PDB file of C-alpha atoms in Angstrom:
ATOM      1  CA  SER V   1      16.826   9.881  33.541  1.00  0.00           C
ATOM      2  CA  ALA V   2      17.622   9.017  29.933  1.00  0.00           C
ATOM      3  CA  VAL V   3      16.791  11.297  27.040  1.00  0.00           C
ATOM      4  CA  ILE V   4      15.714   9.350  23.966  1.00  0.00           C
ATOM      5  CA  SER V   5      15.553  10.801  20.498  1.00  0.00           C
ATOM      6  CA  GLN V   6      13.501   8.747  18.090  1.00  0.00           C
ATOM      7  CA  LYS V   7      13.350   9.546  14.372  1.00  0.00           C
ATOM      8  CA  PRO V   8      11.260   9.986  12.362  1.00  0.00           C
ATOM      9  CA  SER V   9       8.383  11.032  14.597  1.00  0.00           C
ATOM     10  CA  ARG V  10       5.918  10.064  11.901  1.00  0.00           C
ATOM     11  CA  ASP V  11       5.879   8.873   8.324  1.00  0.00           C
ATOM     12  CA  ILE V  12       3.478   7.824   5.622  1.00  0.00           C
ATOM     13  CA  CYS V  13       4.807   5.023   3.448  1.00  0.00           C
ATOM     14  CA  GLN V  14       3.748   3.047   0.439  1.00  0.00           C
ATOM     15  CA  ARG V  15       2.996  -0.640   0.575  1.00  0.00           C
ATOM     16  CA  GLY V  16       6.036  -2.804  -0.177  1.00  0.00           C
ATOM     17  CA  THR V  17       8.641  -0.262   0.914  1.00  0.00           C
ATOM     18  CA  SER V  18      10.796  -0.279   4.058  1.00  0.00           C
ATOM     19  CA  LEU V  19      11.321   2.271   6.812  1.00  0.00           C
ATOM     20  CA  THR V  20      14.205   2.484   9.271  1.00  0.00           C
ATOM     21  CA  ILE V  21      13.530   4.042  12.666  1.00  0.00           C
ATOM     22  CA  GLN V  22      16.412   5.382  14.709  1.00  0.00           C
ATOM     23  CA  CYS V  23      16.720   5.507  18.488  1.00  0.00           C
ATOM     24  CA  GLN V  24      19.496   7.620  20.012  1.00  0.00           C
ATOM     25  CA  VAL V  25      20.063   7.812  23.778  1.00  0.00           C
ATOM     26  CA  ASP V  26      22.005  10.568  25.512  1.00  0.00           C
ATOM     27  CA  SER V  27      23.974   8.104  27.656  1.00  0.00           C
ATOM     28  CA  GLN V  28      25.036   4.478  27.610  1.00  0.00           C
ATOM     29  CA  VAL V  29      22.324   2.003  28.501  1.00  0.00           C
ATOM     30  CA  THR V  30      22.418  -1.734  28.979  1.00  0.00           C
ATOM     31  CA  MET V  31      18.945  -2.620  27.803  1.00  0.00           C
ATOM     32  CA  MET V  32      17.163  -1.503  24.665  1.00  0.00           C
ATOM     33  CA  PHE V  33      13.781  -2.743  23.513  1.00  0.00           C
ATOM     34  CA  TRP V  34      11.468  -2.098  20.602  1.00  0.00           C
ATOM     35  CA  TYR V  35       7.695  -2.081  21.036  1.00  0.00           C
ATOM     36  CA  ARG V  36       4.745  -1.740  18.699  1.00  0.00           C
ATOM     37  CA  GLN V  37       1.406  -0.224  19.620  1.00  0.00           C
ATOM     38  CA  GLN V  38      -1.423  -0.812  17.192  1.00  0.00           C
ATOM     39  CA  PRO V  39      -4.386   1.560  17.228  1.00  0.00           C
ATOM     40  CA  GLY V  40      -6.405   1.250  20.435  1.00  0.00           C
ATOM     41  CA  GLN V  41      -4.166  -1.530  21.772  1.00  0.00           C
ATOM     42  CA  SER V  42      -1.569  -1.957  24.470  1.00  0.00           C
ATOM     43  CA  LEU V  43       2.155  -2.168  23.756  1.00  0.00           C
ATOM     44  CA  THR V  44       3.565  -5.350  22.255  1.00  0.00           C
ATOM     45  CA  LEU V  45       7.245  -6.169  22.636  1.00  0.00           C
ATOM     46  CA  ILE V  46       8.907  -6.816  19.278  1.00  0.00           C
ATOM     47  CA  ALA V  47      12.454  -7.598  20.368  1.00  0.00           C
ATOM     48  CA  THR V  48      15.344  -6.934  22.695  1.00  0.00           C
ATOM     49  CA  ALA V  49      18.171  -5.151  20.892  1.00  0.00           C
ATOM     50  CA  ASN V  50      21.461  -6.720  21.967  1.00  0.00           C
ATOM     51  CA  GLN V  51      24.664  -4.759  21.589  1.00  0.00           C
ATOM     52  CA  GLY V  52      27.050  -6.482  19.211  1.00  0.00           C
ATOM     53  CA  SER V  53      24.852  -9.482  18.531  1.00  0.00           C
ATOM     54  CA  GLU V  54      21.557 -10.439  16.940  1.00  0.00           C
ATOM     55  CA  ALA V  55      18.371  -9.156  18.516  1.00  0.00           C
ATOM     56  CA  THR V  56      16.124 -11.486  20.514  1.00  0.00           C
ATOM     57  CA  TYR V  57      12.672 -11.565  18.944  1.00  0.00           C
ATOM     58  CA  GLU V  58       9.358 -12.245  20.620  1.00  0.00           C
ATOM     59  CA  SER V  59       6.953 -14.822  19.319  1.00  0.00           C
ATOM     60  CA  GLY V  60       5.297 -13.606  16.140  1.00  0.00           C
ATOM     61  CA  PHE V  61       8.138 -11.306  15.102  1.00  0.00           C
ATOM     62  CA  VAL V  62      10.988 -12.308  12.783  1.00  0.00           C
ATOM     63  CA  ILE V  63      14.275 -10.802  11.752  1.00  0.00           C
ATOM     64  CA  ASP V  64      13.429 -10.682   8.059  1.00  0.00           C
ATOM     65  CA  LYS V  65      10.455  -8.445   8.732  1.00  0.00           C
ATOM     66  CA  PHE V  66      11.924  -6.366  11.584  1.00  0.00           C
ATOM     67  CA  PRO V  67      15.722  -6.297  11.296  1.00  0.00           C
ATOM     68  CA  ILE V  68      17.325  -4.550  14.265  1.00  0.00           C
ATOM     69  CA  SER V  69      20.797  -3.168  14.678  1.00  0.00           C
ATOM     70  CA  ARG V  70      22.540  -2.072  17.851  1.00  0.00           C
ATOM     71  CA  PRO V  71      26.119  -1.101  17.090  1.00  0.00           C
ATOM     72  CA  ASN V  72      26.834   0.485  20.490  1.00  0.00           C
ATOM     73  CA  LEU V  73      25.306   1.256  23.891  1.00  0.00           C
ATOM     74  CA  THR V  74      23.567   4.465  22.792  1.00  0.00           C
ATOM     75  CA  PHE V  75      22.031   3.705  19.409  1.00  0.00           C
ATOM     76  CA  SER V  76      19.683   1.236  17.747  1.00  0.00           C
ATOM     77  CA  THR V  77      17.616   1.007  14.584  1.00  0.00           C
ATOM     78  CA  LEU V  78      14.468  -0.916  13.745  1.00  0.00           C
ATOM     79  CA  THR V  79      13.531  -1.495  10.113  1.00  0.00           C
ATOM     80  CA  VAL V  80       9.994  -2.342   9.112  1.00  0.00           C
ATOM     81  CA  SER V  81      10.427  -4.250   5.833  1.00  0.00           C
ATOM     82  CA  ASN V  82       8.078  -4.839   2.934  1.00  0.00           C
ATOM     83  CA  MET V  83       5.366  -2.867   4.652  1.00  0.00           C
ATOM     84  CA  SER V  84       1.656  -3.533   4.432  1.00  0.00           C
ATOM     85  CA  PRO V  85      -1.260  -1.535   5.903  1.00  0.00           C
ATOM     86  CA  GLU V  86      -1.267  -3.952   8.868  1.00  0.00           C
ATOM     87  CA  ASP V  87       2.095  -2.481   9.895  1.00  0.00           C
ATOM     88  CA  SER V  88       0.460   0.884  10.584  1.00  0.00           C
ATOM     89  CA  SER V  89       1.265   1.429  14.253  1.00  0.00           C
ATOM     90  CA  ILE V  90       3.277   3.451  16.688  1.00  0.00           C
ATOM     91  CA  TYR V  91       6.773   2.028  17.150  1.00  0.00           C
ATOM     92  CA  LEU V  92       8.510   2.814  20.435  1.00  0.00           C
ATOM     93  CA  CYS V  93      12.090   2.514  21.548  1.00  0.00           C
ATOM     94  CA  SER V  94      12.700   1.971  25.252  1.00  0.00           C
ATOM     95  CA  VAL V  95      15.861   1.785  27.333  1.00  0.00           C
ATOM     96  CA  ALA V  96      17.017   0.919  30.832  1.00  0.00           C
ATOM     97  CA  ARG V  97      20.414   1.358  32.427  1.00  0.00           C
ATOM     98  CA  GLY V  98      20.322  -2.152  33.808  1.00  0.00           C
ATOM     99  CA  LEU V  99      18.253  -4.926  35.287  1.00  0.00           C
ATOM    100  CA  ASP V 100      15.824  -3.615  37.912  1.00  0.00           C
ATOM    101  CA  GLU V 101      16.157  -0.138  36.502  1.00  0.00           C
ATOM    102  CA  LYS V 102      13.151   1.805  35.294  1.00  0.00           C
ATOM    103  CA  LEU V 103      12.393   1.812  31.611  1.00  0.00           C
ATOM    104  CA  PHE V 104      12.380   5.057  29.650  1.00  0.00           C
ATOM    105  CA  PHE V 105      10.451   5.418  26.421  1.00  0.00           C
ATOM    106  CA  GLY V 106      10.949   7.497  23.347  1.00  0.00           C
ATOM    107  CA  SER V 107       8.054   9.517  22.009  1.00  0.00           C
ATOM    108  CA  GLY V 108       7.444   6.961  19.281  1.00  0.00           C
ATOM    109  CA  THR V 109       7.204   6.821  15.502  1.00  0.00           C
ATOM    110  CA  GLN V 110       3.711   7.018  14.054  1.00  0.00           C
ATOM    111  CA  LEU V 111       3.757   4.906  10.894  1.00  0.00           C
ATOM    112  CA  SER V 112       0.956   4.852   8.359  1.00  0.00           C
ATOM    113  CA  VAL V 113       1.159   2.470   5.401  1.00  0.00           C
ATOM    114  CA  LEU V 114      -1.037   3.123   2.393  1.00  0.00           C
TER     115      LEU V 114
ATOM    116  CA  ASP O   1       6.557 -15.219  34.563  1.00  0.00           C
ATOM    117  CA  ALA O   2       4.378 -13.368  37.045  1.00  0.00           C
ATOM    118  CA  LYS O   3       1.139 -12.279  35.381  1.00  0.00           C
ATOM    119  CA  THR O   4      -0.782  -9.245  36.550  1.00  0.00           C
ATOM    120  CA  THR O   5      -4.524  -8.586  36.546  1.00  0.00           C
ATOM    121  CA  GLN O   6      -6.052  -5.113  36.576  1.00  0.00           C
ATOM    122  CA  PRO O   7      -9.575  -3.732  36.159  1.00  0.00           C
ATOM    123  CA  THR O   8     -10.218  -2.529  32.653  1.00  0.00           C
ATOM    124  CA  SER O   9     -11.384   0.932  33.626  1.00  0.00           C
ATOM    125  CA  MET O  10     -12.027   3.202  36.592  1.00  0.00           C
ATOM    126  CA  ASP O  11     -13.419   6.657  37.200  1.00  0.00           C
ATOM    127  CA  CYS O  12     -12.262   9.148  39.785  1.00  0.00           C
ATOM    128  CA  ALA O  13     -13.447  12.608  40.756  1.00  0.00           C
ATOM    129  CA  GLU O  14     -10.943  15.406  40.391  1.00  0.00           C
ATOM    130  CA  GLY O  15      -9.212  16.174  43.686  1.00  0.00           C
ATOM    131  CA  ARG O  16     -10.008  12.783  45.178  1.00  0.00           C
ATOM    132  CA  ALA O  17      -7.605   9.904  45.648  1.00  0.00           C
ATOM    133  CA  ALA O  18      -7.424   7.385  42.828  1.00  0.00           C
ATOM    134  CA  ASN O  19      -6.731   3.844  44.038  1.00  0.00           C
ATOM    135  CA  LEU O  20      -5.733   1.461  41.261  1.00  0.00           C
ATOM    136  CA  PRO O  21      -5.511  -2.229  42.233  1.00  0.00           C
ATOM    137  CA  CYS O  22      -3.326  -4.904  40.707  1.00  0.00           C
ATOM    138  CA  ASN O  23      -3.258  -8.626  41.322  1.00  0.00           C
ATOM    139  CA  HIS O  24       0.076 -10.471  40.954  1.00  0.00           C
ATOM    140  CA  SER O  25      -0.507 -13.676  42.874  1.00  0.00           C
ATOM    141  CA  THR O  26       2.320 -15.629  41.177  1.00  0.00           C
ATOM    142  CA  ILE O  27       5.047 -13.084  41.916  1.00  0.00           C
ATOM    143  CA  SER O  28       8.327 -14.476  43.241  1.00  0.00           C
ATOM    144  CA  GLY O  29      10.085 -13.242  46.340  1.00  0.00           C
ATOM    145  CA  ASN O  30      12.710 -11.168  44.535  1.00  0.00           C
ATOM    146  CA  GLU O  31      10.540  -9.710  41.770  1.00  0.00           C
ATOM    147  CA  TYR O  32       9.641  -6.048  41.771  1.00  0.00           C
ATOM    148  CA  VAL O  33       6.284  -4.571  40.794  1.00  0.00           C
ATOM    149  CA  TYR O  34       6.476  -1.619  38.424  1.00  0.00           C
ATOM    150  CA  TRP O  35       3.806   0.911  37.515  1.00  0.00           C
ATOM    151  CA  TYR O  36       3.758   2.930  34.330  1.00  0.00           C
ATOM    152  CA  ARG O  37       1.165   5.111  32.718  1.00  0.00           C
ATOM    153  CA  GLN O  38       0.476   6.197  29.178  1.00  0.00           C
ATOM    154  CA  ILE O  39      -1.243   9.449  28.471  1.00  0.00           C
ATOM    155  CA  HIS O  40      -2.881   9.535  25.065  1.00  0.00           C
ATOM    156  CA  SER O  41      -0.422   9.826  22.167  1.00  0.00           C
ATOM    157  CA  GLN O  42       2.650   9.739  24.401  1.00  0.00           C
ATOM    158  CA  GLY O  43       5.205   7.076  25.288  1.00  0.00           C
ATOM    159  CA  PRO O  44       4.682   5.301  28.619  1.00  0.00           C
ATOM    160  CA  GLN O  45       5.985   7.070  31.716  1.00  0.00           C
ATOM    161  CA  TYR O  46       7.487   5.391  34.760  1.00  0.00           C
ATOM    162  CA  ILE O  47       5.599   6.088  37.994  1.00  0.00           C
ATOM    163  CA  ILE O  48       6.955   3.950  40.816  1.00  0.00           C
ATOM    164  CA  HIS O  49       8.147   0.470  41.712  1.00  0.00           C
ATOM    165  CA  GLY O  50       8.512  -1.625  44.861  1.00  0.00           C
ATOM    166  CA  LEU O  51       9.497  -4.987  46.256  1.00  0.00           C
ATOM    167  CA  LYS O  52       7.715  -5.447  49.578  1.00  0.00           C
ATOM    168  CA  ASN O  53       7.750  -2.170  51.455  1.00  0.00           C
ATOM    169  CA  ASN O  54       5.342   0.616  50.671  1.00  0.00           C
ATOM    170  CA  GLU O  55       6.875   3.283  48.478  1.00  0.00           C
ATOM    171  CA  THR O  56       6.103   6.948  47.902  1.00  0.00           C
ATOM    172  CA  ASN O  57       7.463   9.493  45.488  1.00  0.00           C
ATOM    173  CA  GLU O  58       6.344  12.832  44.097  1.00  0.00           C
ATOM    174  CA  MET O  59       3.877  11.172  41.749  1.00  0.00           C
ATOM    175  CA  ALA O  60       2.224   8.414  43.743  1.00  0.00           C
ATOM    176  CA  SER O  61       2.269   5.881  46.550  1.00  0.00           C
ATOM    177  CA  LEU O  62       2.521   2.133  46.148  1.00  0.00           C
ATOM    178  CA  ILE O  63       1.017  -0.154  48.745  1.00  0.00           C
ATOM    179  CA  ILE O  64       2.063  -3.814  48.525  1.00  0.00           C
ATOM    180  CA  THR O  65       0.263  -6.424  50.602  1.00  0.00           C
ATOM    181  CA  GLU O  66       2.276  -8.431  53.077  1.00  0.00           C
ATOM    182  CA  ASP O  67       1.951 -11.612  51.013  1.00  0.00           C
ATOM    183  CA  ARG O  68       2.966  -9.582  47.932  1.00  0.00           C
ATOM    184  CA  LYS O  69       0.124 -11.012  45.884  1.00  0.00           C
ATOM    185  CA  SER O  70      -1.427  -7.643  45.168  1.00  0.00           C
ATOM    186  CA  SER O  71      -0.663  -3.955  45.219  1.00  0.00           C
ATOM    187  CA  THR O  72      -2.447  -0.626  44.946  1.00  0.00           C
ATOM    188  CA  LEU O  73      -1.225   2.495  43.234  1.00  0.00           C
ATOM    189  CA  ILE O  74      -2.524   5.633  44.896  1.00  0.00           C
ATOM    190  CA  LEU O  75      -2.692   9.035  43.251  1.00  0.00           C
ATOM    191  CA  PRO O  76      -3.514  11.142  46.325  1.00  0.00           C
ATOM    192  CA  HIS O  77      -5.183  14.093  44.594  1.00  0.00           C
ATOM    193  CA  ALA O  78      -6.104  13.143  41.067  1.00  0.00           C
ATOM    194  CA  THR O  79      -6.205  15.866  38.424  1.00  0.00           C
ATOM    195  CA  LEU O  80      -7.595  15.843  34.904  1.00  0.00           C
ATOM    196  CA  ARG O  81      -4.036  15.385  33.639  1.00  0.00           C
ATOM    197  CA  ASP O  82      -3.876  12.023  35.408  1.00  0.00           C
ATOM    198  CA  THR O  83      -6.361  10.611  32.901  1.00  0.00           C
ATOM    199  CA  ALA O  84      -4.343   7.796  31.305  1.00  0.00           C
ATOM    200  CA  VAL O  85      -3.914   4.050  31.010  1.00  0.00           C
ATOM    201  CA  TYR O  86      -2.058   2.650  34.030  1.00  0.00           C
ATOM    202  CA  TYR O  87       0.005  -0.508  33.735  1.00  0.00           C
ATOM    203  CA  CYS O  88       1.123  -2.778  36.563  1.00  0.00           C
ATOM    204  CA  ILE O  89       4.009  -4.987  35.395  1.00  0.00           C
ATOM    205  CA  VAL O  90       6.447  -7.527  36.805  1.00  0.00           C
ATOM    206  CA  PRO O  91       9.650  -7.695  34.716  1.00  0.00           C
ATOM    207  CA  ILE O  92      10.820 -11.031  33.319  1.00  0.00           C
ATOM    208  CA  TYR O  93      14.217 -11.176  34.944  1.00  0.00           C
ATOM    209  CA  ASN O  94      15.480 -14.347  33.308  1.00  0.00           C
ATOM    210  CA  GLN O  95      14.932 -12.719  29.927  1.00  0.00           C
ATOM    211  CA  GLY O  96      16.827  -9.494  30.380  1.00  0.00           C
ATOM    212  CA  GLY O  97      14.259  -7.768  32.536  1.00  0.00           C
ATOM    213  CA  LYS O  98      11.887  -7.145  29.656  1.00  0.00           C
ATOM    214  CA  LEU O  99       8.428  -5.728  30.342  1.00  0.00           C
ATOM    215  CA  ILE O 100       5.331  -7.330  28.890  1.00  0.00           C
ATOM    216  CA  PHE O 101       2.421  -4.893  28.949  1.00  0.00           C
ATOM    217  CA  GLY O 102      -1.109  -6.102  29.612  1.00  0.00           C
ATOM    218  CA  GLN O 103      -4.205  -4.048  28.863  1.00  0.00           C
ATOM    219  CA  GLY O 104      -3.863  -1.880  31.968  1.00  0.00           C
ATOM    220  CA  THR O 105      -6.509   0.209  33.695  1.00  0.00           C
ATOM    221  CA  GLU O 106      -7.968   3.172  31.859  1.00  0.00           C
ATOM    222  CA  LEU O 107      -8.418   5.847  34.516  1.00  0.00           C
ATOM    223  CA  SER O 108     -10.770   8.715  33.756  1.00  0.00           C
ATOM    224  CA  VAL O 109     -10.557  11.662  36.103  1.00  0.00           C
ATOM    225  CA  LYS O 110     -13.749  13.685  35.912  1.00  0.00           C
ATOM    226  CA  PRO O 111     -14.398  17.282  36.997  1.00  0.00           C
TER     227      PRO O 111
END
């Protein structure tokens, strides 16, 4: 299994500010993904974090709003920029050792934007 | 991309088997079916996955039909702690194996 540490676990932020969420894994992993879960909804994939290159974003998500870094095989960050109340969600980091490997999830970051 | 279809919700009596169906009629021959669950306020948890043979682990059993167009997740003796949303997913292999979550089945285990 992979142990994922996601920080912060929760935060309350003001409109117009930015928050960076960190995802640290206890071992090297090939795949890293960022998901969002809005209240009462299923998970929505934001992007695939690619090591050493730009992230691959899903439809409806853009780099300016959700910049992602992945400097190595154990760490990634997701920034939620210029936040609005609509960004209030749980943000989840997930990892897999490789293709056809099970996905492990962090415990998530509960974000509330006022 | 193989889409999956699941019932929105199901109830199960505590101690009985919970059988959760999933339809994946467009699945390709080399695509696995994965099951995850999400207990309220937690990150999703892997349960089991399979290709064409039935699979069993300490959490559940997975029965895949011979034509691979559907599968059933079986929790043999459901407990109250199994109350969760259960997701049946086929990874998108030509896009890095990413998982796209549908709405899943909300299983309520009742005393």
